[in-house]
Amino acid sequence: MYVDYRLLHLLPQGSCDATTLIITGGPVPPSFLAPNFLRVTSLAEIMAEGSVLLESRLRFSSHPTLSPTSPIPALFSNLITTPSPSSIHTICYTSGTTGNPKGCVITQRNITFMLQSLKVHLSFEINYGTVHFSYLPLSHVFERIVTEGMLGGGGEIRFMRWNPSSKVTSTYLLEDLKVARPTLFTAAPRVLEKIRSGLEGKVAAAGGMKSKLYNYGIKTKSAAYASSRS
């Protein structure tokens, strides 16, 4: 279970057993008292253990070094299973707006189809020069698809800051958007409507030449898109 270290106190400890491993992104707070059988550790500690384990496995394998092009050591082969199209890729939790809360099973076929669709419908190739601005939570299946598409193409993902004291996820949206300067920005219509209404409100309040320039720019840009120009 991967849990933000600031949310450890919310864990329903009664539902955990001896097989549960809890990994937290930051340090485990001294105030958090876990049952003796429950292991709570940090991501840094897990990564350190993994490095030691990898080094020991490679030392006794036929491949002393592991590069992106070298074969996977035989000792790891039993840990790897090739997924089939019907294999579970992830289980996406839904809050139950249309009924009871449920875990929606997303298969490898679902994800592959969406990633192929992303490639078909984008007018450019996702590569090392592509920058995506991520502001939706990664539990959101739409954001996860885009993120996996970026990882698959080697693009860069820049994340919006999170405000733990606010229930509004878009607190820093426009501010961080200016810093991130993405080449790819995905949004639901509601987000674009909020940006547009906020912008038009400022323009209307400014009036005069600013308002005329804005309206002229929108009109010119719309005409360019209509005639298939950039």
mmCIF file of C-alpha atoms in Angstrom:
data_model
loop_
_atom_site.group_PDB
_atom_site.id
_atom_site.type_symbol
_atom_site.label_atom_id
_atom_site.label_comp_id
_atom_site.label_asym_id
_atom_site.label_seq_id
_atom_site.Cartn_x
_atom_site.Cartn_y
_atom_site.Cartn_z
ATOM 1 C CA MET A 1 0.000 0.000 0.000
ATOM 2 C CA TYR A 2 1.471 3.375 -0.979
ATOM 3 C CA VAL A 3 0.329 6.146 1.362
ATOM 4 C CA ASP A 4 1.277 9.804 1.632
ATOM 5 C CA TYR A 5 3.165 10.149 4.923
ATOM 6 C CA ARG A 6 0.857 13.018 5.937
ATOM 7 C CA LEU A 7 -2.144 10.671 5.724
ATOM 8 C CA LEU A 8 -0.798 7.739 7.732
ATOM 9 C CA HIS A 9 -2.996 8.637 10.692
ATOM 10 C CA LEU A 10 -6.076 7.940 8.539
ATOM 11 C CA LEU A 11 -5.117 4.307 7.917
ATOM 12 C CA PRO A 12 -7.718 1.791 9.111
ATOM 13 C CA GLN A 13 -5.121 -0.300 10.966
ATOM 14 C CA GLY A 14 -7.661 -2.956 11.850
ATOM 15 C CA SER A 15 -7.921 -3.915 8.181
ATOM 16 C CA CYS A 16 -4.176 -4.519 7.818
ATOM 17 C CA ASP A 17 -2.514 -7.871 8.475
ATOM 18 C CA ALA A 18 0.997 -9.321 8.574
ATOM 19 C CA THR A 19 1.224 -9.402 4.762
ATOM 20 C CA THR A 20 0.616 -5.662 4.413
ATOM 21 C CA LEU A 21 3.567 -3.453 3.540
ATOM 22 C CA ILE A 22 2.958 0.273 3.749
ATOM 23 C CA ILE A 23 5.300 2.531 1.794
ATOM 24 C CA THR A 24 5.223 6.270 2.320
ATOM 25 C CA GLY A 25 6.793 8.957 0.143
ATOM 26 C CA GLY A 26 8.279 10.862 3.062
ATOM 27 C CA PRO A 27 9.616 10.030 6.519
ATOM 28 C CA VAL A 28 7.410 7.999 8.840
ATOM 29 C CA PRO A 29 6.239 10.402 11.582
ATOM 30 C CA PRO A 30 7.518 9.399 15.050
ATOM 31 C CA SER A 31 3.977 9.910 16.345
ATOM 32 C CA PHE A 32 2.634 7.114 14.137
ATOM 33 C CA LEU A 33 2.421 3.899 16.145
ATOM 34 C CA ALA A 34 2.009 0.853 13.929
ATOM 35 C CA PRO A 35 1.202 -2.645 15.237
ATOM 36 C CA ASN A 36 4.263 -4.856 15.652
ATOM 37 C CA PHE A 37 3.336 -7.084 12.710
ATOM 38 C CA LEU A 38 2.834 -4.168 10.326
ATOM 39 C CA ARG A 39 5.806 -2.839 8.421
ATOM 40 C CA VAL A 40 5.751 0.862 7.592
ATOM 41 C CA THR A 41 8.730 2.165 5.674
ATOM 42 C CA SER A 42 9.721 4.981 3.330
ATOM 43 C CA LEU A 43 10.178 4.821 -0.429
ATOM 44 C CA ALA A 44 13.856 5.764 0.006
ATOM 45 C CA GLU A 45 14.428 2.713 2.235
ATOM 46 C CA ILE A 46 12.680 0.412 -0.237
ATOM 47 C CA MET A 47 14.818 1.765 -3.097
ATOM 48 C CA ALA A 48 17.989 1.260 -1.052
ATOM 49 C CA GLU A 49 16.996 -2.345 -0.309
ATOM 50 C CA GLY A 50 16.226 -2.903 -3.985
ATOM 51 C CA SER A 51 19.656 -1.622 -5.023
ATOM 52 C CA VAL A 52 21.380 -4.034 -2.618
ATOM 53 C CA LEU A 53 19.191 -6.909 -3.784
ATOM 54 C CA LEU A 54 19.814 -6.128 -7.459
ATOM 55 C CA GLU A 55 23.563 -5.916 -6.902
ATOM 56 C CA SER A 56 23.657 -9.277 -5.103
ATOM 57 C CA ARG A 57 21.571 -10.960 -7.831
ATOM 58 C CA LEU A 58 23.772 -9.580 -10.602
ATOM 59 C CA ARG A 59 26.938 -10.648 -8.804
ATOM 60 C CA PHE A 60 25.884 -14.294 -9.053
ATOM 61 C CA SER A 61 24.375 -14.080 -12.523
ATOM 62 C CA SER A 62 26.080 -14.462 -15.891
ATOM 63 C CA HIS A 63 25.563 -10.760 -16.596
ATOM 64 C CA PRO A 64 27.598 -8.642 -14.167
ATOM 65 C CA THR A 65 26.164 -5.376 -15.472
ATOM 66 C CA LEU A 66 22.608 -4.502 -16.402
ATOM 67 C CA SER A 67 22.076 -1.993 -19.178
ATOM 68 C CA PRO A 68 18.898 -1.135 -21.140
ATOM 69 C CA THR A 69 20.056 -3.469 -23.925
ATOM 70 C CA SER A 70 21.396 -6.392 -21.896
ATOM 71 C CA PRO A 71 19.369 -9.587 -21.275
ATOM 72 C CA ILE A 72 17.464 -9.841 -18.000
ATOM 73 C CA PRO A 73 19.367 -12.149 -15.619
ATOM 74 C CA ALA A 74 17.893 -15.634 -15.411
ATOM 75 C CA LEU A 75 17.338 -15.238 -11.671
ATOM 76 C CA PHE A 76 14.713 -12.576 -12.408
ATOM 77 C CA SER A 77 12.922 -14.489 -15.155
ATOM 78 C CA ASN A 78 10.610 -16.311 -12.745
ATOM 79 C CA LEU A 79 9.367 -12.952 -11.446
ATOM 80 C CA ILE A 80 8.250 -11.812 -14.878
ATOM 81 C CA THR A 81 5.025 -12.859 -16.555
ATOM 82 C CA THR A 82 3.938 -11.498 -19.904
ATOM 83 C CA PRO A 83 0.423 -10.074 -19.597
ATOM 84 C CA SER A 84 -2.333 -11.128 -21.967
ATOM 85 C CA PRO A 85 -4.933 -8.704 -23.390
ATOM 86 C CA SER A 86 -7.394 -9.793 -20.711
ATOM 87 C CA SER A 87 -4.937 -9.403 -17.819
ATOM 88 C CA ILE A 88 -5.769 -6.772 -15.223
ATOM 89 C CA HIS A 89 -3.807 -3.575 -15.776
ATOM 90 C CA THR A 90 -5.298 -1.699 -12.844
ATOM 91 C CA ILE A 91 -8.424 -1.439 -10.740
ATOM 92 C CA CYS A 92 -9.793 2.095 -10.807
ATOM 93 C CA TYR A 93 -11.881 3.019 -7.777
ATOM 94 C CA THR A 94 -15.091 4.966 -8.402
ATOM 95 C CA SER A 95 -16.862 6.934 -5.692
ATOM 96 C CA GLY A 96 -20.284 5.602 -6.617
ATOM 97 C CA THR A 97 -22.077 8.577 -8.204
ATOM 98 C CA THR A 98 -24.196 6.087 -10.175
ATOM 99 C CA GLY A 99 -24.589 3.544 -7.386
ATOM 100 C CA ASN A 100 -22.418 1.874 -4.779
ATOM 101 C CA PRO A 101 -18.651 2.557 -4.737
ATOM 102 C CA LYS A 102 -16.869 -0.029 -6.844
ATOM 103 C CA GLY A 103 -13.521 -1.047 -8.282
ATOM 104 C CA CYS A 104 -13.640 -0.916 -12.085
ATOM 105 C CA VAL A 105 -11.329 -3.503 -13.673
ATOM 106 C CA ILE A 106 -9.226 -1.993 -16.477
ATOM 107 C CA THR A 107 -7.555 -4.620 -18.666
ATOM 108 C CA GLN A 108 -4.381 -4.484 -20.730
ATOM 109 C CA ARG A 109 -6.598 -4.429 -23.829
ATOM 110 C CA ASN A 110 -8.420 -1.312 -22.545
ATOM 111 C CA ILE A 111 -5.189 0.569 -21.904
ATOM 112 C CA THR A 112 -3.532 -0.496 -25.161
ATOM 113 C CA PHE A 113 -6.562 0.580 -27.193
ATOM 114 C CA MET A 114 -6.612 4.004 -25.504
ATOM 115 C CA LEU A 115 -2.878 4.534 -26.016
ATOM 116 C CA GLN A 116 -3.186 3.578 -29.696
ATOM 117 C CA SER A 117 -6.127 5.988 -30.016
ATOM 118 C CA LEU A 118 -4.016 8.716 -28.425
ATOM 119 C CA LYS A 119 -1.320 8.163 -31.058
ATOM 120 C CA VAL A 120 -3.851 8.179 -33.903
ATOM 121 C CA HIS A 121 -5.693 11.346 -32.857
ATOM 122 C CA LEU A 122 -2.753 13.498 -31.775
ATOM 123 C CA SER A 123 -1.387 15.659 -34.561
ATOM 124 C CA PHE A 124 2.181 15.111 -33.298
ATOM 125 C CA GLU A 125 4.382 12.324 -31.959
ATOM 126 C CA ILE A 126 5.022 12.093 -28.212
ATOM 127 C CA ASN A 127 8.798 12.132 -27.776
ATOM 128 C CA TYR A 128 11.588 13.592 -25.645
ATOM 129 C CA GLY A 129 10.539 17.142 -26.526
ATOM 130 C CA THR A 130 6.915 16.718 -25.423
ATOM 131 C CA VAL A 131 5.978 18.351 -22.103
ATOM 132 C CA HIS A 132 2.716 17.416 -20.359
ATOM 133 C CA PHE A 133 1.242 19.449 -17.487
ATOM 134 C CA SER A 134 -0.427 17.102 -15.005
ATOM 135 C CA TYR A 135 -3.008 18.634 -12.684
ATOM 136 C CA LEU A 136 -5.572 15.832 -12.355
ATOM 137 C CA PRO A 137 -5.028 13.183 -9.650
ATOM 138 C CA LEU A 138 -3.383 9.988 -10.878
ATOM 139 C CA SER A 139 -6.367 8.024 -9.566
ATOM 140 C CA HIS A 140 -8.238 9.682 -12.470
ATOM 141 C CA VAL A 141 -8.200 7.192 -15.345
ATOM 142 C CA PHE A 142 -8.046 9.975 -17.974
ATOM 143 C CA GLU A 143 -4.895 11.402 -16.406
ATOM 144 C CA ARG A 144 -3.383 7.943 -16.042
ATOM 145 C CA ILE A 145 -3.835 7.217 -19.763
ATOM 146 C CA VAL A 146 -2.109 10.468 -20.742
ATOM 147 C CA THR A 147 0.682 9.850 -18.210
ATOM 148 C CA GLU A 148 1.318 6.344 -19.550
ATOM 149 C CA GLY A 149 1.319 7.702 -23.093
ATOM 150 C CA MET A 150 3.972 10.224 -22.068
ATOM 151 C CA LEU A 151 6.083 7.574 -20.356
ATOM 152 C CA GLY A 152 5.779 5.310 -23.385
ATOM 153 C CA GLY A 153 6.977 8.032 -25.755
ATOM 154 C CA GLY A 154 9.703 9.377 -23.471
ATOM 155 C CA GLY A 155 8.016 12.726 -22.825
ATOM 156 C CA GLU A 156 8.318 14.937 -19.757
ATOM 157 C CA ILE A 157 5.624 15.337 -17.096
ATOM 158 C CA ARG A 158 5.438 18.455 -14.931
ATOM 159 C CA PHE A 159 3.075 18.256 -11.964
ATOM 160 C CA MET A 160 0.966 21.013 -10.463
ATOM 161 C CA ARG A 161 1.571 21.800 -6.809
ATOM 162 C CA TRP A 162 -0.821 20.329 -4.287
ATOM 163 C CA ASN A 163 -2.468 22.462 -1.621
ATOM 164 C CA PRO A 164 -3.279 20.172 1.343
ATOM 165 C CA SER A 165 -5.323 22.889 3.065
ATOM 166 C CA SER A 166 -7.723 23.318 0.157
ATOM 167 C CA LYS A 167 -10.357 21.005 -1.304
ATOM 168 C CA VAL A 168 -10.052 22.855 -4.634
ATOM 169 C CA THR A 169 -7.597 20.921 -6.818
ATOM 170 C CA SER A 170 -7.128 23.817 -9.261
ATOM 171 C CA THR A 171 -5.611 26.237 -6.691
ATOM 172 C CA TYR A 172 -2.350 26.680 -8.600
ATOM 173 C CA LEU A 173 -3.556 25.711 -12.090
ATOM 174 C CA LEU A 174 -2.972 28.960 -14.006
ATOM 175 C CA GLU A 175 0.038 29.984 -11.922
ATOM 176 C CA ASP A 176 1.878 26.678 -12.452
ATOM 177 C CA LEU A 177 0.771 26.473 -16.086
ATOM 178 C CA LYS A 178 2.861 29.583 -16.801
ATOM 179 C CA VAL A 179 5.926 27.936 -15.265
ATOM 180 C CA ALA A 180 5.420 24.493 -16.815
ATOM 181 C CA ARG A 181 4.884 25.826 -20.375
ATOM 182 C CA PRO A 182 3.579 22.470 -21.670
ATOM 183 C CA THR A 183 3.476 21.444 -25.310
ATOM 184 C CA LEU A 184 0.521 19.159 -24.443
ATOM 185 C CA PHE A 185 -2.342 20.286 -22.201
ATOM 186 C CA THR A 186 -5.281 17.949 -21.749
ATOM 187 C CA ALA A 187 -8.469 19.210 -20.163
ATOM 188 C CA ALA A 188 -12.114 18.422 -19.637
ATOM 189 C CA PRO A 189 -14.456 21.091 -21.095
ATOM 190 C CA ARG A 190 -15.288 22.366 -17.596
ATOM 191 C CA VAL A 191 -11.663 23.392 -17.007
ATOM 192 C CA LEU A 192 -11.464 25.287 -20.292
ATOM 193 C CA GLU A 193 -14.797 27.008 -19.571
ATOM 194 C CA LYS A 194 -13.504 28.226 -16.190
ATOM 195 C CA ILE A 195 -10.315 29.581 -17.776
ATOM 196 C CA ARG A 196 -12.302 31.319 -20.510
ATOM 197 C CA SER A 197 -14.885 32.882 -18.167
ATOM 198 C CA GLY A 198 -12.146 34.134 -15.846
ATOM 199 C CA LEU A 199 -10.215 35.650 -18.752
ATOM 200 C CA GLU A 200 -13.266 37.288 -20.305
ATOM 201 C CA GLY A 201 -14.202 38.751 -16.919
ATOM 202 C CA LYS A 202 -10.808 40.439 -16.667
ATOM 203 C CA VAL A 203 -11.020 41.697 -20.247
ATOM 204 C CA ALA A 204 -14.490 43.134 -19.721
ATOM 205 C CA ALA A 205 -13.316 44.890 -16.558
ATOM 206 C CA ALA A 206 -10.276 46.338 -18.364
ATOM 207 C CA GLY A 207 -12.311 47.664 -21.335
ATOM 208 C CA GLY A 208 -10.868 50.075 -23.870
ATOM 209 C CA MET A 209 -7.955 49.008 -26.084
ATOM 210 C CA LYS A 210 -7.288 45.807 -24.112
ATOM 211 C CA SER A 211 -10.808 44.614 -24.773
ATOM 212 C CA LYS A 212 -10.587 45.478 -28.476
ATOM 213 C CA LEU A 213 -7.225 43.703 -28.861
ATOM 214 C CA TYR A 214 -8.555 40.598 -27.095
ATOM 215 C CA ASN A 215 -11.671 40.412 -29.262
ATOM 216 C CA TYR A 216 -9.630 40.996 -32.423
ATOM 217 C CA GLY A 217 -7.159 38.269 -31.410
ATOM 218 C CA ILE A 218 -9.912 35.731 -30.715
ATOM 219 C CA LYS A 219 -11.663 36.552 -33.988
ATOM 220 C CA THR A 220 -8.433 36.263 -36.009
ATOM 221 C CA LYS A 221 -7.374 33.012 -34.328
ATOM 222 C CA SER A 222 -10.834 31.446 -34.820
ATOM 223 C CA ALA A 223 -10.772 32.336 -38.513
ATOM 224 C CA ALA A 224 -7.281 30.786 -38.857
ATOM 225 C CA TYR A 225 -8.423 27.520 -37.251
ATOM 226 C CA ALA A 226 -11.525 27.465 -39.453
ATOM 227 C CA SER A 227 -9.346 27.601 -42.559
ATOM 228 C CA SER A 228 -7.046 24.799 -41.221
ATOM 229 C CA ARG A 229 -4.085 27.058 -40.523
ATOM 230 C CA SER A 230 -2.112 26.969 -37.284
#
